[in-house]
Short mmCIF file of C-alpha atoms in Angstrom, two decimals:
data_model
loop_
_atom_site.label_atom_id
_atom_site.label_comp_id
_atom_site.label_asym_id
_atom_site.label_seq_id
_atom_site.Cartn_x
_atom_site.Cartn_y
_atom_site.Cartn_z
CA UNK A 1204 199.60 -65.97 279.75
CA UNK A 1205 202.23 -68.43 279.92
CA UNK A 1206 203.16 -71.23 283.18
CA UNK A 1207 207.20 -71.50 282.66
CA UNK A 1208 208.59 -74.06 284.95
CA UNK A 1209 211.56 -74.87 282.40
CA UNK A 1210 214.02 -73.08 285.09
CA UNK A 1211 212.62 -75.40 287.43
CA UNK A 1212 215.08 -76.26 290.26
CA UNK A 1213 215.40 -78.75 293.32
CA UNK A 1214 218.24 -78.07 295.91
CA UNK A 1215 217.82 -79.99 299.15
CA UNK A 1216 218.79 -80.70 302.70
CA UNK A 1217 220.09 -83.84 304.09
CA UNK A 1218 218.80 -85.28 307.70
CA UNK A 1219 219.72 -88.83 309.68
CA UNK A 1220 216.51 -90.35 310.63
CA UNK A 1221 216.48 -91.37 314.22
CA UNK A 1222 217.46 -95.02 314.59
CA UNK A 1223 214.45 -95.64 316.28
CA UNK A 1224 211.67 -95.02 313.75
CA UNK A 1225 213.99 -96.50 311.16
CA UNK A 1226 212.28 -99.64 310.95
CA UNK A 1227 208.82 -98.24 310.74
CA UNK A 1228 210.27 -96.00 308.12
CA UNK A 1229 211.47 -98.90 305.87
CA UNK A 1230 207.45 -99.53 305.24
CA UNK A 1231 206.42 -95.61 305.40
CA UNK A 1232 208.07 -92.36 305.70
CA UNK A 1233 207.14 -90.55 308.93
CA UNK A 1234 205.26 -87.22 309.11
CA UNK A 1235 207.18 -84.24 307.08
CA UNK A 1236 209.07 -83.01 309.63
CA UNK A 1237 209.00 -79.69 308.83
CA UNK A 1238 206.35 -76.59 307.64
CA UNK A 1239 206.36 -76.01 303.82
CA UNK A 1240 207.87 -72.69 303.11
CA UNK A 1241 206.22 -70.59 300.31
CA UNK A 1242 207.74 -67.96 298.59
CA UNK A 1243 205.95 -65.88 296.08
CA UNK A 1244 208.10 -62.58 294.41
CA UNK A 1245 206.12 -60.22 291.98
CA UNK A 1246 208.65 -59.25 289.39
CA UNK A 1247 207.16 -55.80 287.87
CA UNK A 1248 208.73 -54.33 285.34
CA UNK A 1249 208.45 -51.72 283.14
CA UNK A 1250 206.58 -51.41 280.24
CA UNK A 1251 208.38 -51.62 276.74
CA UNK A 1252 206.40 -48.43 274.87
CA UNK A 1253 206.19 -49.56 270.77
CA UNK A 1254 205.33 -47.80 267.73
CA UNK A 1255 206.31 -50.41 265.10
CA UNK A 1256 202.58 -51.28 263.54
CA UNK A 1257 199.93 -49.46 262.16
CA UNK A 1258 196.51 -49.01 263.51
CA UNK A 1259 195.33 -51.37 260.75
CA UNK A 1260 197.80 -53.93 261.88
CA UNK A 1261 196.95 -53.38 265.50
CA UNK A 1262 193.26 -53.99 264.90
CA UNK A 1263 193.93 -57.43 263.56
CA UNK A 1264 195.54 -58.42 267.05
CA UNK A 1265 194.11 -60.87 269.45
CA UNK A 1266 192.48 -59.50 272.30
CA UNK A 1267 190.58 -60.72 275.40
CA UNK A 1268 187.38 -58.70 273.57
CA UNK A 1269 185.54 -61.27 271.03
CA UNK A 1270 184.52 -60.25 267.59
CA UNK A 1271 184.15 -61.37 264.26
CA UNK A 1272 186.22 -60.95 262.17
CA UNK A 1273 184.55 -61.27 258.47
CA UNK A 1274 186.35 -61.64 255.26
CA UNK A 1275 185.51 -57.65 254.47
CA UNK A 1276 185.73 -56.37 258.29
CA UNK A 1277 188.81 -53.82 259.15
CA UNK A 1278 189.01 -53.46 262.29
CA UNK A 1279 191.77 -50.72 263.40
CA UNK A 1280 193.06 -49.34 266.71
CA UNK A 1281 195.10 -46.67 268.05
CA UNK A 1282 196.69 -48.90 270.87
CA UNK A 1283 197.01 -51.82 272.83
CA UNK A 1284 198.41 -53.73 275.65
CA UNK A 1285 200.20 -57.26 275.46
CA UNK A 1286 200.24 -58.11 279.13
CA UNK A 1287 202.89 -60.83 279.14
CA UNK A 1288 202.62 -62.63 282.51
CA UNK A 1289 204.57 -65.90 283.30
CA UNK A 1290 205.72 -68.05 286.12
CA UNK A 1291 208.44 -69.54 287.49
CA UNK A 1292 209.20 -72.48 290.15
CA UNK A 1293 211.79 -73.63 292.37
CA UNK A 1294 211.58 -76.31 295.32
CA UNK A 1295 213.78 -77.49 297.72
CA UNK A 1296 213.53 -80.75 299.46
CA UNK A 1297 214.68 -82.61 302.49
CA UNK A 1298 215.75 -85.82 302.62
CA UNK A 1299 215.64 -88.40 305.78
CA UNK A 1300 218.87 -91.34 305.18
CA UNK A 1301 219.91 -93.59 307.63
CA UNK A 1302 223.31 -95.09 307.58
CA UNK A 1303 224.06 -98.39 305.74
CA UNK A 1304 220.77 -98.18 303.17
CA UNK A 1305 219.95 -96.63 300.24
CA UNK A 1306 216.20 -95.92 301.03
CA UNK A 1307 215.35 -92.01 301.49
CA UNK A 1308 212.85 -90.32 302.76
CA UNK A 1309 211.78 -87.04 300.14
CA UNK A 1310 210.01 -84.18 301.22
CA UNK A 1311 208.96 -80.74 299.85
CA UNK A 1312 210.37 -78.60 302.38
CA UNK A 1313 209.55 -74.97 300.16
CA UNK A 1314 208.93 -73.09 296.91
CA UNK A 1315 209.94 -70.20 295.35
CA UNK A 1316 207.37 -68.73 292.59
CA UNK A 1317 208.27 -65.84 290.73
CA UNK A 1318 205.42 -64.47 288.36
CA UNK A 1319 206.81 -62.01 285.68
CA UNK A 1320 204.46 -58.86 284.69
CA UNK A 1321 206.57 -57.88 281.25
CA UNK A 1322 203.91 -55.71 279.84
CA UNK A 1323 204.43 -54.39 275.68
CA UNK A 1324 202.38 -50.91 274.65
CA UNK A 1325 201.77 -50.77 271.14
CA UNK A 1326 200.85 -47.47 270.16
CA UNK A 1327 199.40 -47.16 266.27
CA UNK A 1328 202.83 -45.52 264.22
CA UNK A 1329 200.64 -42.63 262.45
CA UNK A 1330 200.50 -41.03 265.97
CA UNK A 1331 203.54 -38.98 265.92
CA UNK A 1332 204.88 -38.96 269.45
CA UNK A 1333 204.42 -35.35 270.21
CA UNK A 1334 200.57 -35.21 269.30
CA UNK A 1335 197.73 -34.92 271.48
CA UNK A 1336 196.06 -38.37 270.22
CA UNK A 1337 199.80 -40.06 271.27
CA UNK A 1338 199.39 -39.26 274.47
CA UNK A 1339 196.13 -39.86 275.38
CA UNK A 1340 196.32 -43.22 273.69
CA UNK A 1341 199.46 -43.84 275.97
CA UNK A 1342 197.73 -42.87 278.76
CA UNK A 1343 194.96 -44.99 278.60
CA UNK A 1344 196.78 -48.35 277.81
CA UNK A 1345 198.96 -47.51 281.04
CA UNK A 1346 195.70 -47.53 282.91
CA UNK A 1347 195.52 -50.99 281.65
CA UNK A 1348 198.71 -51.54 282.73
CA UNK A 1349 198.48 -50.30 286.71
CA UNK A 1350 195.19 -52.25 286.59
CA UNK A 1351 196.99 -55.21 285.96
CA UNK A 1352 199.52 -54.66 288.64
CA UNK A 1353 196.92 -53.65 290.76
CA UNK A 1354 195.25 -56.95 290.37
CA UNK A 1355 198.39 -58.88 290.44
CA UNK A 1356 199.31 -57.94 293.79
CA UNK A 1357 196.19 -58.76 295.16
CA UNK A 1358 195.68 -62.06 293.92
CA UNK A 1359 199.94 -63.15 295.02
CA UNK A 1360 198.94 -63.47 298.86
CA UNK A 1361 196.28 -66.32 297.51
CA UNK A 1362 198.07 -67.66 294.94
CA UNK A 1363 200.95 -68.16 297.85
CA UNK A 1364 198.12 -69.88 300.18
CA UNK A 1365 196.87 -71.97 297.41
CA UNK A 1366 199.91 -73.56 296.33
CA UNK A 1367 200.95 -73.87 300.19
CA UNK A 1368 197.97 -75.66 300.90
CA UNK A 1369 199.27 -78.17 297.48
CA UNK A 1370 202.70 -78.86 299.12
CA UNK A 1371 201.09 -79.52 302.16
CA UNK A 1372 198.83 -82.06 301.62
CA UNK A 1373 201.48 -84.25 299.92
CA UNK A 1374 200.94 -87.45 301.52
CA UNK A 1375 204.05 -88.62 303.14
CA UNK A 1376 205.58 -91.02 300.95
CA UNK A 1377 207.34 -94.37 300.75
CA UNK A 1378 210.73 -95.19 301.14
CA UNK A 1379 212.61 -95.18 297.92
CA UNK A 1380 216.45 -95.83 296.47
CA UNK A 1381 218.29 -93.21 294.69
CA UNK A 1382 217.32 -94.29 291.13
CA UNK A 1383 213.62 -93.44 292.30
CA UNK A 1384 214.06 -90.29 293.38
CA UNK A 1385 214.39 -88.15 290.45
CA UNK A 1386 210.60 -89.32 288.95
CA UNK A 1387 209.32 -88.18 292.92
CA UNK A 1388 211.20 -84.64 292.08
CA UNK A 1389 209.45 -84.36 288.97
CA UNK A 1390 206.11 -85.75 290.19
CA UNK A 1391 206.27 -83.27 292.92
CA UNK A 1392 207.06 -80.40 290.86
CA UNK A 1393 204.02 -81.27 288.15
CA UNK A 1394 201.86 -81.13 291.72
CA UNK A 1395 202.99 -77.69 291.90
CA UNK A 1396 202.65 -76.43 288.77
CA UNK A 1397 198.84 -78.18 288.27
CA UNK A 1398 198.40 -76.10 291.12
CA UNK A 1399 199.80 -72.84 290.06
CA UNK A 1400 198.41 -73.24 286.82
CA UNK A 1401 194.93 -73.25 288.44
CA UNK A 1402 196.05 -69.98 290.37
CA UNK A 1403 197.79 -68.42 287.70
CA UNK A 1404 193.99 -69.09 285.46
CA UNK A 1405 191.54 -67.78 288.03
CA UNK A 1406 193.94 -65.14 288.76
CA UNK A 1407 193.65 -64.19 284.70
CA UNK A 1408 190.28 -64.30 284.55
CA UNK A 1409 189.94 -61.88 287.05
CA UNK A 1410 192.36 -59.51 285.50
CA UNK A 1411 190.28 -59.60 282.31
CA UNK A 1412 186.91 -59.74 283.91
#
């Protein structure tokens, strides 16, 4: 299981803060004016079906099942299931300016968090596709696979409340010029990510339990 945040994105909104709190704001940002919006989209897709390894080769995989593997052991297997699951992140801020200064006021205003189910079903090549053990083998890694899907959509509504609850306890921050504001993008979006990371980990576990 991989966390991908490479594709990582801000885009933002613009607001004028209202003249009165502007002094106030100079030494601390108000309140975030707004609810944190949390997106979370499941991207399922299908299974890519393999027959490119032998059951001898297949054995030697890694699996979430621990063995040893001795200098004489051959393990060998007629299939498994490379589960493939990764994440994604987007956030959009707003931003409170007032007229005549370069201070800002930066705020997570919402997150979108894709997580990718991109499963691979290796199926040993001396099972010619038409037999009987080819299809039962088949059959019983896709039961590995609807498991996982099963488990996946379960766990999204608390991943999406976990990572909700991240953005909003974000303490409202100080003031800062434009220079600054890039490192409070990127400190905001490691936030996140520690966050989904944790999610993304329990969330395994489970799924392998």
């Amino acid at each position: 299981m991989t966390v991908d945040s490479d594709g990582g994105a801000f885009s933002g909104i613009v607001e004028s803060l209202p003249r009165p709190a502007i002094i106030r704001a100079k030494e601390q940002c108000p309140p975030n004016p707004r609810a944190v919006a949390v997106d979370v989209v499941f991207d399922n897709r299908a299974p890519v079906i393999s027959s490119a390894k032998t059951s001898q080769q297949l054995g030697q995989a890694k699996t979430s099942t621990v063995f040893s593997h001795g200098p004489k052991e051959v393990f060998v297997t007629g299939g498994i299931t490379s589960s493939n699951i990764s994440s994604q992140v987007e956030i959009s801020t707003a931003t409170l300016t007032w007229e005549g200064e370069d201070l800002a006021c930066l705020y997570p205003s919402g997150a979108k968090i894709t997580i990718t189910y991109a499963p691979e079903v290796y199926i040993a090549k001396e099972y010619a596709p038409t037999s009987c053990r080819y299809q039962s083998t088949m059959q019983h890694e896709l039961r590995h696979v609807n498991t996982d899907v099963i488990t996946l959509k379960e766990f999204i509504p608390w991943v999406e409340e976990k990572v909700t609850a991240q953005m909003a306890a974000i303490p409202a921050p100080r003031p800062q010029g434009a220079a600054a504001r890039s490192a409070a993008e990127q400190q905001m979006m490691a936030g996140l990510q520690a966050a989904l990371s944790d999610a993304m980990n329990t969330m395994n576990s489970a799924r392998v339990a």
